[in-house]
Amino acid sequence: MNVNTLDTLAREIEAMKPARPVGRIVRAGRGTILVGGLQTDAALGDLVSVGSIAGLLRGEIVDISESGALVLPDGAGDGVRIGDPVTLMGAPVIAPSDRWIGRVIDPYGTPIDGRGLARGPIGRSLRVPAPAATRRRPLGMRISTGLAVFDTLLPFVRGQRMGVFSGSGVGKSTLLGQLARGMEADVAVIALVGERGREVREFVDQTLGSEGLAKSVVIAATSDQPPLTRRRALWSAMSVAEHFRDQGKHVLFLADSVTRFAEAHREVALASGETSSLRGYPPSVAHQIMSLAERAGPGVIDCGGDITAIFTVLVAGSDMDEPIADILRGVLDGHIVLDRQIAERGRFPAVDVLRSVSRSLPNACSDAENALIRLARQRLGAYDRSEMMIQAGLYTNGSDPDVDAAIRTWPALDAFVGEAYTDGPAVAFERLASCLGVACE
Ligand SMILES: Nc1ncnc2c1ncn2[C@@H]1O[C@H](COP(=O)(O)OP(=O)(O)OP(=O)(O)O)[C@@H](O)[C@H]1O
Ligand SMILES: [Mg+2]
């Protein structure tokens, strides 16, 4: 046993509480358990352990009144009886360690890749406030992403928070995997919420691959898991990202998907008595999403690293005004729209450049680069406006010089948007200039 392991054990023993408050079940059913005897000790959000063997069934306190503490169990709850003991475990924490890099864990920090895993020395709260706005650094330097479109037309900078919006099966998860592999960062923390079990395996083995996994921590909660576990996945992942950020590292935080997180929160909130409003979502969903997104971003002045974050959102029928997309868009520094028609013709990533925005522009690029981006957007816009006429053969060459130029450059520009690029933004801009048929200054 090495010194580090002994150190960790010593700290764990130190943190152990000699006694914990215990209550008794007074009512069970309808997805919740009412516990008597804990109402003075318990706080909202605290974890409990139901049954005489600690860890038998976990739960979270979602409501407290004079009659007792209402617990949402993290499981079916079959077999619990009136009078069973319920132990108060306190606020939920996760204890990340640098050795978690390259591993796949569940939202409680338990490994799910079949190998043992040590907890880190310090338990971090799952829900902490974002760094104070007045002490935060501004957005940082441009970073290379491994994909031509995000090195040029929709640039990323350190600490930027972006959303990826699309309908189902248009390439959100594949794009996240590509960015985890190719984006410049010290470590990537990837939260997979509500995926089918098979998809988690596919994502880790194929989309992320051994190269991507070697610099990532994957935190996964599959669709068959209880809503508390699924909701916890994003909070746990953010706490792990903050662990690395506080060491001064540049962390890439990838969340797939915020929609599944919001759905899990809806289940929890409705079970605890909140009423639904925003198309079935409870009013608290907006605060939950905004406070999570706000924890990512640039670190504080003089210390710490940054969390560059990408959140995916499933927009049914490409409805960008659906509540989750709408809430998230308001707190992000840009959004990437993936388009089904583009995916159907086989151009991946299926980014619709005209409907996507990076708010790090224009500061992220030089004047000459901004001029190239403007020209590319003009050309793509001119082609988009006339596409139906062009496809129908109704456009006559020479009628509009802008459309003529757009038709000439569109095939190269469209292919460029789908290119993988490992040489960094400067070379990618040269390539963009040659696609547009202009000299790169
Ligand atoms: N870069 C790519 N190259 C080739 N095919 C791709 C690419 N990205 C996505 N696809 C195709 O699109 C399919 C769906 O991709 P993906 O699972 O990433 O979509 P998604 O938006 O995450 O779906 P869901 O909404 O179900 O989570 C893939 O199985 C693959 O066939
Ligand atoms: Mg997906």
Short mmCIF file of C-alpha atoms and ligand atoms in Angstrom, two decimals:
data_model
loop_
_atom_site.label_atom_id
_atom_site.label_comp_id
_atom_site.label_asym_id
_atom_site.label_seq_id
_atom_site.Cartn_x
_atom_site.Cartn_y
_atom_site.Cartn_z
CA MET A 1 0.00 0.00 0.00
CA ASN A 2 1.64 3.30 -1.03
CA VAL A 3 1.72 6.58 0.88
CA ASN A 4 -1.05 8.12 -1.26
CA THR A 5 -3.46 5.28 -0.55
CA LEU A 6 -2.71 5.44 3.17
CA ASP A 7 -3.24 9.18 3.07
CA THR A 8 -6.62 8.72 1.36
CA LEU A 9 -7.68 6.10 3.90
CA ALA A 10 -6.61 8.30 6.81
CA ARG A 11 -8.68 11.19 5.45
CA GLU A 12 -11.70 8.96 4.88
CA ILE A 13 -11.51 7.69 8.45
CA GLU A 14 -11.18 11.27 9.70
CA ALA A 15 -14.25 12.32 7.71
CA MET A 16 -16.35 9.42 9.04
CA LYS A 17 -19.08 10.42 11.40
CA PRO A 18 -19.24 8.31 14.58
CA ALA A 19 -23.04 8.62 14.66
CA ARG A 20 -25.72 9.54 12.12
CA PRO A 21 -29.35 10.51 12.73
CA VAL A 22 -31.78 7.67 12.02
CA GLY A 23 -35.50 8.03 11.33
CA ARG A 24 -38.28 5.53 10.64
CA ILE A 25 -40.55 5.05 7.63
CA VAL A 26 -44.09 6.20 8.43
CA ARG A 27 -45.55 5.96 4.92
CA ALA A 28 -44.39 4.39 1.66
CA GLY A 29 -45.94 4.45 -1.78
CA ARG A 30 -46.61 6.52 -4.91
CA GLY A 31 -42.88 6.66 -5.59
CA THR A 32 -41.96 8.38 -2.30
CA ILE A 33 -41.25 7.48 1.31
CA LEU A 34 -42.25 9.62 4.32
CA VAL A 35 -39.73 9.42 7.16
CA GLY A 36 -40.42 10.48 10.74
CA GLY A 37 -37.72 11.63 13.14
CA LEU A 38 -35.39 13.32 10.65
CA GLN A 39 -37.21 16.58 10.05
CA THR A 40 -35.02 18.63 12.41
CA ASP A 41 -31.68 17.23 11.16
CA ALA A 42 -32.34 16.82 7.45
CA ALA A 43 -31.77 19.48 4.79
CA LEU A 44 -33.31 19.51 1.31
CA GLY A 45 -31.15 17.53 -1.10
CA ASP A 46 -29.52 15.39 1.64
CA LEU A 47 -28.91 11.74 0.90
CA VAL A 48 -30.42 8.95 2.98
CA SER A 49 -29.89 5.24 3.15
CA VAL A 50 -33.06 3.17 3.55
CA GLY A 51 -32.98 -0.16 5.40
CA SER A 52 -30.84 -1.62 8.13
CA ILE A 53 -27.85 -2.36 5.87
CA ALA A 54 -26.29 0.96 4.87
CA GLY A 55 -26.39 1.44 1.11
CA LEU A 56 -29.32 -0.94 0.59
CA LEU A 57 -31.47 1.68 -1.06
CA ARG A 58 -30.38 5.28 -1.48
CA GLY A 59 -32.71 8.24 -1.65
CA GLU A 60 -32.78 12.02 -1.57
CA ILE A 61 -34.81 14.33 0.64
CA VAL A 62 -37.09 16.34 -1.61
CA ASP A 63 -39.53 17.88 0.88
CA ILE A 64 -39.54 18.53 4.65
CA SER A 65 -42.55 19.34 6.79
CA GLU A 66 -43.60 18.93 10.43
CA SER A 67 -45.02 15.52 9.61
CA GLY A 68 -41.69 14.20 8.28
CA ALA A 69 -39.05 14.23 5.56
CA LEU A 70 -40.19 13.11 2.10
CA VAL A 71 -37.65 10.84 0.43
CA LEU A 72 -37.48 10.02 -3.26
CA PRO A 73 -35.81 6.60 -3.42
CA ASP A 74 -33.13 5.98 -6.00
CA GLY A 75 -34.65 2.66 -7.01
CA ALA A 76 -37.94 0.75 -7.06
CA GLY A 77 -38.30 0.66 -3.27
CA ASP A 78 -39.88 -2.80 -3.38
CA GLY A 79 -39.94 -4.47 0.04
CA VAL A 80 -39.65 -1.38 2.25
CA ARG A 81 -41.92 -1.49 5.32
CA ILE A 82 -43.37 0.91 7.86
CA GLY A 83 -40.86 1.23 10.70
CA ASP A 84 -37.76 0.44 8.59
CA PRO A 85 -34.77 2.62 9.60
CA VAL A 86 -33.62 5.49 7.37
CA THR A 87 -30.12 6.87 7.98
CA LEU A 88 -29.30 10.48 7.15
CA MET A 89 -26.06 10.53 5.14
CA GLY A 90 -25.78 14.31 4.62
CA ALA A 91 -25.25 16.44 1.50
CA PRO A 92 -24.21 14.50 -1.61
CA VAL A 93 -20.51 14.68 -2.47
CA ILE A 94 -18.14 13.12 -4.97
CA ALA A 95 -14.42 12.63 -4.35
CA PRO A 96 -12.65 12.88 -7.74
CA SER A 97 -9.06 11.85 -8.24
CA ASP A 98 -6.55 12.43 -11.05
CA ARG A 99 -6.56 8.66 -11.50
CA TRP A 100 -10.12 8.84 -12.81
CA ILE A 101 -8.77 9.96 -16.20
CA GLY A 102 -9.31 7.15 -18.71
CA ARG A 103 -12.14 5.64 -16.67
CA VAL A 104 -15.91 5.25 -16.95
CA ILE A 105 -17.81 5.81 -13.70
CA ASP A 106 -21.39 6.20 -12.51
CA PRO A 107 -22.73 9.43 -10.95
CA TYR A 108 -21.80 8.16 -7.46
CA GLY A 109 -18.12 7.73 -8.41
CA THR A 110 -18.34 3.93 -8.69
CA PRO A 111 -16.43 2.45 -11.66
CA ILE A 112 -18.58 0.77 -14.32
CA ASP A 113 -15.76 -0.39 -16.57
CA GLY A 114 -15.04 -3.51 -14.54
CA ARG A 115 -11.86 -2.33 -12.78
CA GLY A 116 -11.31 -1.05 -9.24
CA LEU A 117 -11.07 2.69 -8.63
CA ALA A 118 -9.88 4.69 -5.62
CA ARG A 119 -11.77 7.73 -4.42
CA GLY A 120 -9.91 11.02 -4.27
CA PRO A 121 -8.89 12.55 -0.94
CA ILE A 122 -11.52 15.32 -0.78
CA GLY A 123 -15.30 15.09 -1.14
CA ARG A 124 -16.66 17.91 -3.30
CA SER A 125 -20.26 19.07 -3.06
CA LEU A 126 -22.33 18.28 -6.11
CA ARG A 127 -24.16 21.57 -6.15
CA VAL A 128 -21.95 24.57 -5.57
CA PRO A 129 -22.44 28.15 -6.73
CA ALA A 130 -20.64 29.34 -9.86
CA PRO A 131 -17.50 31.48 -9.35
CA ALA A 132 -18.40 35.10 -8.51
CA ALA A 133 -19.14 36.97 -11.74
CA THR A 134 -17.00 39.95 -10.74
CA ARG A 135 -13.90 37.77 -10.17
CA ARG A 136 -14.12 35.78 -13.38
CA ARG A 137 -11.67 36.14 -16.21
CA PRO A 138 -13.01 37.12 -19.64
CA LEU A 139 -13.14 34.45 -22.37
CA GLY A 140 -9.64 33.21 -23.23
CA MET A 141 -7.60 32.42 -26.33
CA ARG A 142 -8.87 30.61 -29.42
CA ILE A 143 -8.39 26.86 -29.27
CA SER A 144 -7.96 24.37 -32.05
CA THR A 145 -10.74 21.80 -32.30
CA GLY A 146 -9.68 19.25 -34.92
CA LEU A 147 -12.59 20.28 -37.19
CA ALA A 148 -12.29 22.93 -39.90
CA VAL A 149 -15.66 24.58 -39.24
CA PHE A 150 -14.90 25.19 -35.53
CA ASP A 151 -11.38 26.38 -36.27
CA THR A 152 -12.71 29.08 -38.59
CA LEU A 153 -16.39 29.95 -39.10
CA LEU A 154 -17.59 29.10 -35.57
CA PRO A 155 -14.51 29.43 -33.37
CA PHE A 156 -14.17 28.22 -29.78
CA VAL A 157 -12.15 30.06 -27.15
CA ARG A 158 -11.06 28.90 -23.70
CA GLY A 159 -13.95 29.10 -21.24
CA GLN A 160 -16.64 29.37 -23.91
CA ARG A 161 -19.98 27.60 -23.38
CA MET A 162 -21.68 26.31 -26.49
CA GLY A 163 -24.85 24.33 -27.21
CA VAL A 164 -25.33 21.71 -29.92
CA PHE A 165 -28.97 21.58 -31.01
CA SER A 166 -30.58 19.00 -33.27
CA GLY A 167 -33.32 16.43 -33.68
CA SER A 168 -32.58 12.81 -32.84
CA GLY A 169 -29.94 10.91 -34.80
CA VAL A 170 -28.40 13.92 -36.56
CA GLY A 171 -24.92 13.46 -35.06
CA LYS A 172 -24.76 15.25 -31.67
CA SER A 173 -23.02 12.42 -29.79
CA THR A 174 -20.64 11.68 -32.67
CA LEU A 175 -19.67 15.35 -32.80
CA LEU A 176 -19.01 15.40 -29.04
CA GLY A 177 -16.76 12.36 -29.43
CA GLN A 178 -14.84 14.07 -32.25
CA LEU A 179 -14.38 17.20 -30.15
CA ALA A 180 -13.27 15.17 -27.10
CA ARG A 181 -10.59 13.59 -29.28
CA GLY A 182 -9.49 16.62 -31.23
CA MET A 183 -10.04 19.68 -29.07
CA GLU A 184 -7.10 21.30 -27.33
CA ALA A 185 -7.60 20.67 -23.57
CA ASP A 186 -5.77 19.08 -20.64
CA VAL A 187 -8.64 16.80 -19.75
CA ALA A 188 -12.19 16.13 -20.98
CA VAL A 189 -15.07 15.33 -18.62
CA ILE A 190 -17.95 13.73 -20.47
CA ALA A 191 -21.41 13.24 -18.96
CA LEU A 192 -23.72 10.79 -20.71
CA VAL A 193 -27.28 11.04 -19.41
CA GLY A 194 -30.21 8.85 -20.36
CA GLU A 195 -28.48 6.90 -23.16
CA ARG A 196 -29.33 3.27 -23.78
CA GLY A 197 -26.70 0.95 -22.16
CA ARG A 198 -25.52 -0.20 -25.58
CA GLU A 199 -24.95 3.42 -26.65
CA VAL A 200 -22.62 4.14 -23.71
CA ARG A 201 -20.43 1.20 -24.74
CA GLU A 202 -20.50 2.29 -28.39
CA PHE A 203 -19.65 5.86 -27.46
CA VAL A 204 -16.67 4.86 -25.31
CA ASP A 205 -15.31 2.15 -27.63
CA GLN A 206 -15.99 3.62 -31.06
CA THR A 207 -16.87 7.32 -30.99
CA LEU A 208 -14.40 8.30 -28.27
CA GLY A 209 -11.92 5.49 -28.93
CA SER A 210 -8.84 4.72 -26.86
CA GLU A 211 -7.17 7.99 -27.91
CA GLY A 212 -10.12 10.09 -26.64
CA LEU A 213 -10.63 8.01 -23.48
CA ALA A 214 -6.97 8.40 -22.52
CA LYS A 215 -7.60 12.07 -21.66
CA SER A 216 -11.22 11.78 -20.49
CA VAL A 217 -13.35 10.92 -17.49
CA VAL A 218 -16.73 9.54 -18.60
CA ILE A 219 -19.67 9.73 -16.18
CA ALA A 220 -22.67 7.78 -17.40
CA ALA A 221 -26.24 7.22 -16.19
CA THR A 222 -28.27 5.11 -18.59
CA SER A 223 -31.97 5.52 -19.41
CA ASP A 224 -33.02 2.59 -17.20
CA GLN A 225 -31.61 4.23 -14.06
CA PRO A 226 -33.81 6.16 -11.62
CA PRO A 227 -34.31 9.88 -12.28
CA LEU A 228 -32.21 10.89 -9.24
CA THR A 229 -29.19 9.06 -10.65
CA ARG A 230 -29.70 10.47 -14.15
CA ARG A 231 -30.08 14.02 -12.83
CA ARG A 232 -27.03 13.59 -10.61
CA ALA A 233 -24.82 12.64 -13.58
CA LEU A 234 -24.41 16.23 -14.80
CA TRP A 235 -23.78 17.62 -11.30
CA SER A 236 -21.21 14.91 -10.56
CA ALA A 237 -19.51 15.53 -13.90
CA MET A 238 -19.39 19.28 -13.25
CA SER A 239 -17.83 18.68 -9.81
CA VAL A 240 -15.19 16.45 -11.44
CA ALA A 241 -14.52 19.19 -14.02
CA GLU A 242 -14.16 21.73 -11.19
CA HIS A 243 -11.64 19.42 -9.47
CA PHE A 244 -9.37 19.63 -12.53
CA ARG A 245 -10.11 23.33 -13.11
CA ASP A 246 -8.99 24.14 -9.57
CA GLN A 247 -5.61 22.56 -10.39
CA GLY A 248 -5.20 25.19 -13.13
CA LYS A 249 -6.10 22.84 -15.98
CA HIS A 250 -8.08 23.63 -19.09
CA VAL A 251 -11.06 21.28 -18.89
CA LEU A 252 -13.40 20.37 -21.72
CA PHE A 253 -16.85 19.59 -20.28
CA LEU A 254 -19.18 17.72 -22.63
CA ALA A 255 -22.78 17.04 -21.60
CA ASP A 256 -25.00 14.73 -23.63
CA SER A 257 -27.77 15.65 -23.14
CA VAL A 258 -29.29 18.55 -21.20
CA THR A 259 -32.72 17.43 -22.44
CA ARG A 260 -32.35 14.10 -20.60
CA PHE A 261 -31.13 15.97 -17.49
CA ALA A 262 -34.21 18.21 -17.66
CA GLU A 263 -36.48 15.18 -18.10
CA ALA A 264 -34.92 13.52 -15.03
CA HIS A 265 -35.37 16.75 -13.06
CA ARG A 266 -39.02 16.87 -14.18
CA GLU A 267 -39.61 13.37 -12.77
CA VAL A 268 -37.95 14.32 -9.46
CA ALA A 269 -39.77 17.64 -9.18
CA LEU A 270 -43.21 16.22 -9.98
CA ALA A 271 -42.72 13.41 -7.43
CA SER A 272 -41.87 16.01 -4.80
CA GLY A 273 -45.06 17.94 -5.45
CA GLU A 274 -44.01 20.71 -7.86
CA THR A 275 -46.52 21.45 -10.60
CA SER A 276 -45.60 21.47 -14.26
CA SER A 277 -45.85 24.56 -16.41
CA LEU A 278 -43.39 25.00 -19.31
CA ARG A 279 -44.80 22.34 -21.69
CA GLY A 280 -44.78 19.78 -18.87
CA TYR A 281 -41.54 20.97 -17.23
CA PRO A 282 -41.67 22.37 -13.67
CA PRO A 283 -40.72 26.06 -13.24
CA SER A 284 -37.53 25.05 -11.34
CA VAL A 285 -36.05 23.50 -14.50
CA ALA A 286 -34.88 26.91 -15.74
CA HIS A 287 -32.88 27.59 -12.58
CA GLN A 288 -31.40 24.07 -12.57
CA ILE A 289 -30.13 24.41 -16.15
CA MET A 290 -28.88 27.97 -15.78
CA SER A 291 -27.03 27.33 -12.52
CA LEU A 292 -25.36 24.26 -14.01
CA ALA A 293 -24.27 26.07 -17.19
CA GLU A 294 -23.00 29.02 -15.15
CA ARG A 295 -20.57 26.77 -13.25
CA ALA A 296 -18.72 26.17 -16.55
CA GLY A 297 -16.80 29.00 -18.17
CA PRO A 298 -13.63 30.93 -17.38
CA GLY A 299 -12.06 30.50 -13.94
CA VAL A 300 -11.39 33.28 -11.47
CA ILE A 301 -8.64 35.88 -11.83
CA ASP A 302 -5.18 34.81 -10.61
CA CYS A 303 -5.93 31.16 -9.99
CA GLY A 304 -7.52 28.11 -11.48
CA GLY A 305 -8.07 26.95 -15.03
CA ASP A 306 -11.10 27.21 -17.27
CA ILE A 307 -14.01 24.95 -18.18
CA THR A 308 -14.89 25.08 -21.86
CA ALA A 309 -18.30 23.45 -22.13
CA ILE A 310 -20.52 21.97 -24.80
CA PHE A 311 -24.09 20.96 -23.98
CA THR A 312 -26.25 18.98 -26.39
CA VAL A 313 -29.99 19.57 -26.64
CA LEU A 314 -32.49 17.35 -28.40
CA VAL A 315 -34.91 19.62 -30.26
CA ALA A 316 -37.91 17.64 -31.42
CA GLY A 317 -38.84 18.51 -35.00
CA SER A 318 -36.01 21.08 -35.03
CA ASP A 319 -38.15 23.37 -32.84
CA MET A 320 -35.50 25.73 -31.52
CA ASP A 321 -38.09 27.49 -29.34
CA GLU A 322 -38.90 24.45 -27.22
CA PRO A 323 -38.37 25.28 -23.51
CA ILE A 324 -35.04 23.53 -22.82
CA ALA A 325 -33.40 24.92 -25.97
CA ASP A 326 -34.77 28.35 -25.16
CA ILE A 327 -33.52 28.34 -21.54
CA LEU A 328 -30.06 27.08 -22.48
CA ARG A 329 -29.57 29.42 -25.43
CA GLY A 330 -29.99 32.37 -23.10
CA VAL A 331 -26.97 31.40 -20.94
CA LEU A 332 -24.60 30.18 -23.63
CA ASP A 333 -21.87 31.91 -25.63
CA GLY A 334 -23.14 30.44 -28.87
CA HIS A 335 -25.07 27.62 -30.46
CA ILE A 336 -24.39 25.05 -33.14
CA VAL A 337 -27.39 23.81 -35.11
CA LEU A 338 -27.14 20.41 -36.77
CA ASP A 339 -29.51 19.97 -39.69
CA ARG A 340 -31.22 16.73 -40.65
CA GLN A 341 -31.23 17.51 -44.39
CA ILE A 342 -27.46 18.06 -44.33
CA ALA A 343 -27.00 14.76 -42.44
CA GLU A 344 -29.26 13.01 -44.95
CA ARG A 345 -27.02 14.02 -47.82
CA GLY A 346 -24.06 12.62 -45.81
CA ARG A 347 -22.11 15.75 -44.89
CA PHE A 348 -20.91 15.41 -41.28
CA PRO A 349 -20.74 17.23 -38.94
CA ALA A 350 -24.13 18.36 -40.23
CA VAL A 351 -23.59 21.96 -39.04
CA ASP A 352 -25.98 24.54 -40.45
CA VAL A 353 -23.48 27.42 -40.45
CA LEU A 354 -26.06 30.11 -41.19
CA ARG A 355 -28.22 29.20 -38.17
CA SER A 356 -25.23 28.73 -35.84
CA VAL A 357 -23.47 31.47 -33.88
CA SER A 358 -20.24 31.74 -31.89
CA ARG A 359 -20.32 34.71 -29.57
CA SER A 360 -16.55 34.71 -29.23
CA LEU A 361 -16.59 36.48 -32.60
CA PRO A 362 -15.34 38.98 -33.65
CA ASN A 363 -12.76 39.12 -30.80
CA ALA A 364 -11.50 35.56 -31.32
CA CYS A 365 -10.21 36.34 -34.83
CA SER A 366 -8.06 38.91 -36.60
CA ASP A 367 -9.60 41.50 -38.95
CA ALA A 368 -8.51 39.51 -42.00
CA GLU A 369 -10.01 36.30 -40.56
CA ASN A 370 -13.26 38.08 -39.70
CA ALA A 371 -13.41 39.35 -43.30
CA LEU A 372 -13.07 35.75 -44.55
CA ILE A 373 -15.82 34.56 -42.19
CA ARG A 374 -18.14 37.36 -43.41
CA LEU A 375 -17.44 36.46 -47.04
CA ALA A 376 -18.06 32.75 -46.41
CA ARG A 377 -21.36 33.53 -44.68
CA GLN A 378 -22.39 35.84 -47.56
CA ARG A 379 -21.66 33.10 -50.09
CA LEU A 380 -23.47 30.43 -48.07
CA GLY A 381 -26.39 32.84 -47.54
CA ALA A 382 -26.65 33.72 -51.23
CA TYR A 383 -26.63 30.02 -52.16
CA ASP A 384 -29.20 29.19 -49.46
CA ARG A 385 -31.61 31.89 -50.68
CA SER A 386 -31.41 30.73 -54.29
CA GLU A 387 -30.99 26.99 -53.74
CA MET A 388 -34.53 26.06 -54.80
CA MET A 389 -34.19 28.04 -58.04
CA ILE A 390 -30.75 26.57 -58.72
CA GLN A 391 -31.92 22.99 -58.07
CA ALA A 392 -35.01 23.52 -60.25
CA GLY A 393 -32.83 24.86 -63.08
CA LEU A 394 -34.63 28.23 -62.96
CA TYR A 395 -31.55 30.31 -62.23
CA THR A 396 -29.74 31.81 -65.22
CA ASN A 397 -26.02 32.40 -64.84
CA GLY A 398 -25.14 36.07 -64.86
CA SER A 399 -28.43 37.30 -63.31
CA ASP A 400 -26.84 38.05 -59.93
CA PRO A 401 -23.03 38.26 -59.42
CA ASP A 402 -23.36 37.24 -55.72
CA VAL A 403 -25.29 34.08 -56.61
CA ASP A 404 -22.84 33.31 -59.45
CA ALA A 405 -19.92 33.49 -56.98
CA ALA A 406 -21.88 31.40 -54.44
CA ILE A 407 -22.59 28.66 -57.02
CA ARG A 408 -18.90 28.56 -57.99
CA THR A 409 -17.60 28.28 -54.42
CA TRP A 410 -20.39 26.29 -52.73
CA PRO A 411 -19.09 22.72 -53.39
CA ALA A 412 -15.62 23.52 -51.96
CA LEU A 413 -17.10 25.51 -49.06
CA ASP A 414 -19.59 22.77 -48.19
CA ALA A 415 -16.86 20.12 -48.22
CA PHE A 416 -14.65 22.40 -46.09
CA VAL A 417 -17.33 22.58 -43.36
CA GLY A 418 -17.15 18.77 -43.09
CA GLU A 419 -13.37 18.50 -42.98
CA ALA A 420 -11.35 17.21 -40.05
CA TYR A 421 -8.39 19.49 -39.39
CA THR A 422 -5.43 18.88 -37.17
CA ASP A 423 -3.15 21.70 -38.28
CA GLY A 424 -4.83 24.43 -36.23
CA PRO A 425 -6.85 27.56 -37.06
CA ALA A 426 -4.15 29.45 -39.02
CA VAL A 427 -3.83 26.67 -41.63
CA ALA A 428 -7.61 26.14 -41.66
CA PHE A 429 -8.12 29.83 -42.54
CA GLU A 430 -5.68 29.49 -45.46
CA ARG A 431 -7.75 26.57 -46.70
CA LEU A 432 -10.96 28.58 -46.26
CA ALA A 433 -9.46 31.45 -48.29
CA SER A 434 -8.56 29.06 -51.10
CA CYS A 435 -12.14 27.62 -51.06
CA LEU A 436 -13.44 31.16 -51.43
CA GLY A 437 -10.97 31.89 -54.20
CA VAL A 438 -9.34 34.82 -52.39
CA ALA A 439 -5.84 35.39 -51.02
CA CYS A 440 -5.37 34.90 -47.27
CA GLU A 441 -3.73 38.01 -45.77
N1 LIG B 1 -19.28 12.25 -38.47
C1 LIG B 1 -20.11 11.29 -38.91
N2 LIG B 1 -19.75 10.53 -39.96
C2 LIG B 1 -20.55 9.57 -40.43
N3 LIG B 1 -21.77 9.30 -39.94
C3 LIG B 1 -22.19 10.01 -38.90
C4 LIG B 1 -21.39 11.06 -38.33
N4 LIG B 1 -22.09 11.62 -37.30
C5 LIG B 1 -23.25 10.95 -37.23
N5 LIG B 1 -23.33 10.00 -38.20
C6 LIG B 1 -24.46 9.09 -38.44
O1 LIG B 1 -25.60 9.55 -37.72
C7 LIG B 1 -26.03 8.56 -36.80
C8 LIG B 1 -26.52 9.21 -35.52
O2 LIG B 1 -25.45 9.88 -34.91
P1 LIG B 1 -25.47 10.23 -33.35
O3 LIG B 1 -25.79 9.03 -32.54
O4 LIG B 1 -24.21 10.96 -33.07
O5 LIG B 1 -26.71 11.22 -33.32
P2 LIG B 1 -27.42 11.90 -32.07
O6 LIG B 1 -27.87 13.24 -32.55
O7 LIG B 1 -26.53 11.86 -30.90
O8 LIG B 1 -28.65 10.93 -31.84
P3 LIG B 1 -29.63 10.84 -30.55
O9 LIG B 1 -30.50 12.03 -30.62
O10 LIG B 1 -30.37 9.56 -30.79
O11 LIG B 1 -28.74 10.81 -29.35
C9 LIG B 1 -24.82 7.67 -36.58
O12 LIG B 1 -25.19 6.38 -36.20
C10 LIG B 1 -24.17 7.69 -37.95
O13 LIG B 1 -24.81 6.81 -38.81
MG MG B 2 -26.80 10.99 -28.99
#
